[in-house]
Short mmCIF file of C-alpha atoms in Angstrom, two decimals:
data_model
loop_
_atom_site.label_atom_id
_atom_site.label_comp_id
_atom_site.label_asym_id
_atom_site.label_seq_id
_atom_site.Cartn_x
_atom_site.Cartn_y
_atom_site.Cartn_z
CA MET A 168 22.88 -5.22 6.49
CA LEU A 169 19.70 -3.27 4.69
CA SER A 170 18.30 -4.07 1.94
CA ILE A 171 15.81 -1.17 0.03
CA LEU A 172 13.42 -2.42 -2.06
CA ILE A 173 11.61 -0.75 -5.04
CA PRO A 174 9.13 -2.47 -7.39
CA ILE A 175 8.20 -0.19 -10.39
CA TYR A 176 5.73 -0.02 -12.84
CA ASN A 177 5.77 2.71 -15.37
CA TYR A 178 6.49 5.78 -12.86
CA PRO A 179 10.12 7.93 -12.56
CA ILE A 180 11.77 7.32 -9.83
CA LYS A 181 14.66 10.12 -10.03
CA SER A 182 12.97 12.09 -6.94
CA LEU A 183 13.26 8.89 -4.40
CA LEU A 184 16.67 7.73 -5.81
CA GLU A 185 17.95 10.88 -4.43
CA GLY A 186 15.84 11.00 -1.16
CA LEU A 187 17.50 7.83 -0.71
CA GLY A 188 20.75 9.12 -1.51
CA ARG A 189 20.93 12.24 0.85
CA CYS A 190 19.91 9.68 3.45
CA MET A 191 22.34 7.34 2.94
CA ASP A 192 24.64 10.56 3.64
CA LEU A 193 23.81 10.32 7.31
CA ILE A 194 23.68 6.49 8.50
CA ASP A 195 27.01 4.34 8.26
CA ILE A 196 25.78 1.00 7.55
CA ASP A 197 25.76 -1.79 4.90
CA VAL A 198 22.99 -0.40 2.14
CA GLU A 199 21.80 -1.92 -1.13
CA ILE A 200 18.40 -1.12 -3.40
CA LEU A 201 17.11 -3.06 -5.68
CA CYS A 202 14.93 -1.59 -8.46
CA MET A 203 12.71 -4.08 -10.29
CA GLU A 204 10.96 -2.68 -13.02
CA ASP A 205 7.28 -5.27 -13.40
CA GLY A 206 7.02 -5.47 -16.53
CA SER A 207 6.99 -1.31 -17.53
CA GLU A 208 6.86 0.48 -20.45
CA GLU A 209 8.02 4.01 -20.16
CA PHE A 210 11.03 5.52 -17.63
CA LEU A 211 13.05 2.69 -18.44
CA LYS A 212 16.00 4.65 -19.50
CA GLU A 213 15.78 6.91 -17.29
CA ASN A 214 14.92 4.44 -14.27
CA SER A 215 18.62 2.90 -15.41
CA HIS A 216 20.38 5.70 -15.71
CA TYR A 217 19.60 6.98 -12.43
CA CYS A 218 20.21 4.01 -10.89
CA ALA A 219 23.18 3.73 -11.84
CA GLN A 220 24.38 7.17 -10.55
CA THR A 221 23.49 5.93 -6.98
CA GLN A 222 25.15 4.13 -4.84
CA GLY A 223 24.23 0.99 -4.47
CA ALA A 224 21.29 0.88 -6.59
CA VAL A 225 20.86 -1.97 -8.91
CA HIS A 226 18.33 -1.66 -11.77
CA SER A 227 16.60 -4.72 -13.65
CA ILE A 228 13.75 -5.47 -15.73
CA ALA A 229 10.97 -8.12 -15.70
CA GLN A 230 10.24 -8.45 -18.95
CA THR A 231 6.23 -9.08 -18.49
CA ASN A 232 3.82 -7.55 -16.18
CA ARG A 233 4.11 -10.75 -13.10
CA GLY A 234 2.10 -7.63 -10.69
CA ARG A 235 2.81 -6.19 -6.83
CA ILE A 236 3.06 -9.48 -4.70
CA SER A 237 5.34 -11.64 -7.54
CA THR A 238 7.79 -9.02 -8.09
CA ARG A 239 8.06 -8.13 -4.10
CA LYS A 240 8.93 -11.51 -3.80
CA ALA A 241 11.12 -11.96 -6.46
CA LEU A 242 12.91 -8.41 -4.61
CA ALA A 243 13.14 -10.46 -1.37
CA ASN A 244 15.08 -12.83 -2.49
CA LYS A 245 17.97 -10.90 -4.57
CA ALA A 246 18.06 -8.86 -1.41
CA LYS A 247 21.50 -9.73 0.05
CA TYR A 248 20.62 -8.33 3.87
CA PRO A 249 18.45 -9.44 6.70
CA TRP A 250 16.38 -6.15 6.62
CA LEU A 251 13.60 -5.50 4.06
CA LEU A 252 12.38 -1.70 3.48
CA PHE A 253 9.62 -2.15 0.67
CA LEU A 254 8.70 1.44 -0.78
CA ASP A 255 6.54 1.84 -3.69
CA ALA A 256 8.16 3.89 -6.73
CA ASP A 257 5.94 6.95 -6.24
CA VAL A 258 6.70 7.71 -2.77
CA GLU A 259 9.22 10.57 -2.10
CA LEU A 260 10.49 11.20 1.69
CA GLU A 261 9.61 14.35 3.99
CA ASN A 262 13.28 14.31 5.16
CA ASN A 263 16.41 12.90 5.04
CA PHE A 264 16.76 11.41 8.34
CA PHE A 265 13.54 8.69 7.03
CA LEU A 266 16.42 5.54 7.14
CA LYS A 267 18.24 6.96 10.36
CA THR A 268 14.84 6.91 12.34
CA TYR A 269 13.97 2.85 10.94
CA LEU A 270 18.13 2.22 12.52
CA PRO A 271 17.23 1.80 15.93
CA TYR A 272 14.34 -1.17 14.97
CA LEU A 273 16.99 -3.43 13.45
CA ASP A 274 17.63 -4.31 16.57
CA GLY A 275 15.09 -7.24 16.20
CA LYS A 276 13.07 -6.19 18.63
CA TYR A 277 10.22 -6.31 16.22
CA ASP A 278 9.93 -8.23 13.26
CA ALA A 279 7.56 -5.36 11.03
CA VAL A 280 8.09 -1.60 11.53
CA TYR A 281 5.68 0.14 9.47
CA GLY A 282 6.07 4.26 8.96
CA GLY A 283 3.17 5.44 6.86
CA CYS A 284 2.01 7.79 3.83
CA SER A 285 0.96 10.99 4.02
CA TYR A 286 -0.23 13.01 1.21
CA GLN A 287 0.44 16.82 0.49
CA ASP A 288 -1.71 19.54 2.39
CA THR A 289 -1.94 21.50 -1.64
CA LYS A 290 -5.05 19.68 -3.34
CA PRO A 291 -4.26 18.01 -6.80
CA ASN A 292 -6.30 18.76 -10.07
CA GLN A 293 -9.56 17.61 -9.79
CA ASN A 294 -8.76 14.24 -11.71
CA GLU A 295 -6.70 13.49 -8.75
CA LEU A 296 -9.05 14.66 -6.14
CA LEU A 297 -10.84 11.33 -5.04
CA ARG A 298 -7.50 9.25 -3.89
CA TRP A 299 -6.10 12.61 -3.05
CA THR A 300 -9.31 13.05 -0.24
CA TYR A 301 -9.34 9.57 0.58
CA GLY A 302 -5.65 8.63 1.60
CA LYS A 303 -5.56 12.55 3.33
CA THR A 304 -8.89 11.04 5.17
CA TYR A 305 -7.96 7.50 5.52
CA GLU A 306 -3.76 6.64 5.23
CA ASP A 307 -2.36 9.83 6.28
CA ILE A 308 -3.32 8.98 10.06
CA SER A 309 -0.68 9.48 13.55
CA ALA A 310 1.52 5.68 14.52
CA GLU A 311 -0.27 6.75 17.83
CA ARG A 312 -3.67 5.59 15.90
CA ARG A 313 -2.31 3.07 13.71
CA ASN A 314 -1.08 1.06 16.81
CA LYS A 315 -4.59 0.57 18.41
CA LEU A 316 -5.57 -2.07 15.47
CA LEU A 317 -2.09 -3.35 14.66
CA TYR A 318 -3.05 -5.26 11.78
CA LYS A 319 -5.64 -3.17 9.78
CA HIS A 320 -3.51 -0.27 9.28
CA ILE A 321 -1.11 -2.38 6.51
CA VAL A 322 0.00 -0.25 3.70
CA SER A 323 2.94 -1.77 2.10
CA ALA A 324 3.84 1.51 -0.12
CA ASN A 325 6.43 1.96 3.25
CA PHE A 326 7.74 -1.17 5.66
CA LEU A 327 10.75 -2.69 6.83
CA ILE A 328 10.70 -6.21 7.91
CA LYS A 329 12.43 -9.71 8.41
CA LYS A 330 13.54 -10.87 5.32
CA THR A 331 13.18 -14.53 6.84
CA VAL A 332 9.20 -13.12 8.24
CA PHE A 333 8.11 -11.69 4.98
CA LEU A 334 9.40 -14.69 3.07
CA GLU A 335 7.43 -17.12 5.13
CA LEU A 336 4.16 -14.90 5.36
CA SER A 337 4.09 -13.86 1.56
CA SER A 338 4.73 -17.36 0.56
CA GLN A 339 1.09 -18.11 1.80
CA ILE A 340 -0.38 -15.48 -0.96
CA ASN A 341 -0.75 -17.09 -4.32
CA SER A 342 -2.67 -14.89 -6.10
CA GLU A 343 -2.16 -11.00 -7.95
CA GLY A 344 -4.30 -8.44 -7.68
CA TYR A 345 -5.23 -5.62 -5.86
CA GLY A 346 -6.13 -5.06 -2.16
CA TYR A 347 -3.62 -7.96 -0.81
CA ASP A 348 -2.81 -5.88 1.58
CA ILE A 349 -5.45 -7.10 4.08
CA LEU A 350 -4.88 -10.71 3.57
CA PHE A 351 -1.09 -10.13 4.74
CA GLY A 352 -1.88 -8.37 8.15
CA SER A 353 -4.26 -11.25 8.17
CA LEU A 354 -1.57 -13.21 8.13
CA MET A 355 0.81 -11.41 10.39
CA LYS A 356 -1.97 -11.48 12.53
CA ALA A 357 -2.54 -15.36 13.00
CA ALA A 358 1.35 -15.51 13.08
CA LYS A 359 1.47 -13.38 16.03
CA THR A 360 4.00 -11.39 14.10
CA LYS A 361 5.45 -8.49 16.26
CA VAL A 362 4.22 -5.07 14.49
CA LEU A 363 4.57 -1.46 15.22
CA HIS A 364 3.98 1.45 13.52
CA ILE A 365 5.62 4.71 13.75
CA ASP A 366 5.71 8.51 12.26
CA ASN A 367 8.07 8.02 9.44
CA ALA A 368 6.03 8.65 6.39
CA ALA A 369 6.60 8.97 3.13
CA ILE A 370 4.43 11.15 0.72
CA HIS A 371 2.54 9.55 -1.68
CA LYS A 372 2.94 11.28 -4.99
CA GLY A 373 1.58 9.30 -7.47
CA LEU A 374 -2.09 9.53 -7.42
CA ASP A 375 -4.39 7.92 -9.87
CA ASP A 376 -6.92 9.47 -11.66
CA ASN A 377 -10.27 9.17 -10.00
CA GLU A 378 -12.00 6.88 -12.33
CA THR A 379 -9.30 4.24 -12.34
CA PHE A 380 -9.23 4.78 -8.41
CA LEU A 381 -12.42 3.86 -8.18
CA GLY A 382 -12.04 0.70 -10.33
CA LYS A 383 -8.82 -0.48 -7.88
CA VAL A 384 -11.22 0.58 -5.13
CA GLU A 385 -14.03 -1.77 -6.87
CA LYS A 386 -10.75 -4.82 -7.69
CA ALA A 387 -9.71 -4.12 -3.76
CA VAL A 388 -13.57 -4.84 -2.51
CA GLU A 389 -13.66 -8.31 -4.93
CA THR A 390 -10.55 -9.68 -3.43
CA ALA A 391 -12.22 -9.08 0.23
CA PHE A 392 -15.09 -10.38 -0.82
CA LYS A 393 -13.19 -13.50 -2.14
CA LEU A 394 -10.58 -13.65 0.71
CA GLN A 395 -13.23 -13.47 3.01
CA LYS A 396 -15.25 -16.22 1.01
CA THR A 397 -12.36 -18.85 0.91
CA GLY A 398 -11.76 -18.16 4.71
CA ALA A 399 -8.63 -16.61 4.21
CA VAL A 400 -9.41 -13.53 5.73
CA PRO A 401 -11.60 -13.43 9.14
CA TYR A 402 -14.50 -11.17 9.15
CA ALA A 403 -12.44 -9.31 11.82
CA SER A 404 -9.51 -8.69 9.40
CA SER A 405 -10.80 -5.02 8.12
CA THR A 406 -13.88 -2.95 9.31
CA LEU A 407 -15.44 -3.44 5.49
CA LEU A 408 -16.27 -6.99 6.11
CA ASN A 409 -16.73 -6.41 10.22
CA SER A 410 -20.34 -3.85 8.69
CA PHE A 411 -21.15 -6.69 6.20
CA LYS A 412 -20.80 -9.37 8.79
CA ARG A 413 -23.09 -7.21 10.73
CA LEU A 414 -26.06 -6.82 7.83
CA LYS A 415 -25.48 -10.08 6.85
CA SER A 416 -26.60 -11.00 10.49
CA TYR A 417 -29.97 -8.54 9.80
CA GLY A 418 -30.69 -9.67 6.56
CA LEU A 419 -30.32 -6.42 5.54
CA ALA A 420 -26.89 -7.10 2.78
CA PRO A 421 -29.37 -8.38 -0.29
CA PHE A 422 -31.01 -5.06 0.82
CA ILE A 423 -28.41 -2.88 0.92
CA GLY A 424 -27.19 -4.92 -2.40
CA ILE A 425 -30.25 -3.61 -4.33
CA VAL A 426 -30.35 -0.24 -2.77
CA PHE A 427 -26.75 0.17 -4.21
CA LYS A 428 -27.59 -1.05 -7.69
CA ALA A 429 -30.35 1.22 -8.07
CA LEU A 430 -27.44 4.47 -6.86
CA LYS A 431 -24.62 3.05 -8.67
CA LYS A 432 -24.36 5.85 -11.66
CA PRO A 433 -25.37 8.79 -9.25
CA LEU A 434 -22.48 8.12 -6.36
CA LYS A 435 -20.60 7.22 -9.14
CA GLN A 436 -21.41 11.15 -10.41
CA GLN A 437 -20.62 12.65 -7.05
CA LEU A 438 -17.51 10.22 -6.52
CA LEU A 439 -16.22 11.36 -9.78
CA SER A 440 -17.16 15.14 -9.34
CA LYS A 441 -15.38 18.10 -8.04
CA ALA A 442 -15.99 18.09 -4.53
CA PRO A 443 -15.85 13.86 -3.80
CA ASN A 444 -17.29 12.57 -0.80
CA VAL A 445 -15.45 10.11 0.39
CA LYS A 446 -17.76 8.94 3.34
CA LEU A 447 -20.07 8.11 0.38
CA LEU A 448 -17.25 6.00 -1.10
CA GLN A 449 -16.85 3.99 2.24
CA PHE A 450 -21.03 3.07 1.20
CA TYR A 451 -20.23 2.65 -1.90
CA LYS A 452 -17.69 -0.07 -0.92
CA LEU A 453 -19.80 -1.70 1.35
CA GLY A 454 -22.76 -1.36 -1.33
CA TYR A 455 -20.80 -3.07 -4.29
CA LEU A 456 -20.07 -5.73 -1.49
CA CYS A 457 -23.33 -6.59 -0.58
CA ALA A 458 -24.57 -6.14 -4.96
CA LEU A 459 -21.53 -9.23 -5.18
CA ARG A 460 -23.51 -11.09 -2.80
#
């Protein structure tokens, strides 16, 4: 009665599948694991091999890179069970009770349950420090904190959701890109989706290098700007957009945009340094948004 769905792009899933295998030994329900390569060019043979060695796992390959949203939709349509557990390929499980912890929520009281994301305490190498520091600060947070802002802490790396609910909500997303969790959260809020956050984290292991992550941050800001401008999400859907709205109301957004353009190079140097300040990253995001305007 549970379909575990893993979209993959150039990442080895051996550790994740091994962890899922240990978890399945402790539960007694029907489980399938659908793994789909989204135009991957690396680890194809390895991933296919380990899927074949894992009970209930099926490996498929999309020849073109369709994007995270389309791949999740394709996996959901293939799933044969009413509950979907989405896991990013670059996560690992904290313990063998990961699946068992989700089981009580299959009673249908909630439409979606978010387990959260954690990061290792040991610092990575310098080239991955920005992503790790940001994750430790803003994503590795308790369910108690996340439940205070139900629809703002939507991290798609690890969540359980009813198949019917996911297909209905995702059918309203017709674009691809980085940063669309904000739209999914907004759609859930509009539909009054019953959401719960729990402490059942998956460990985010696949850290982007600093330059790549900063590029993704910019893409996420561009996505938020586009979604707000077209009316797809309200200002209240994120802290970033809310701050942008306040600056606009005081007539300060153009000024902040000019200041950001003047300071962008030194800001970027600091964020890519040995000791990135993620509070500066928050200003970088806001300044970048004002500059887009």
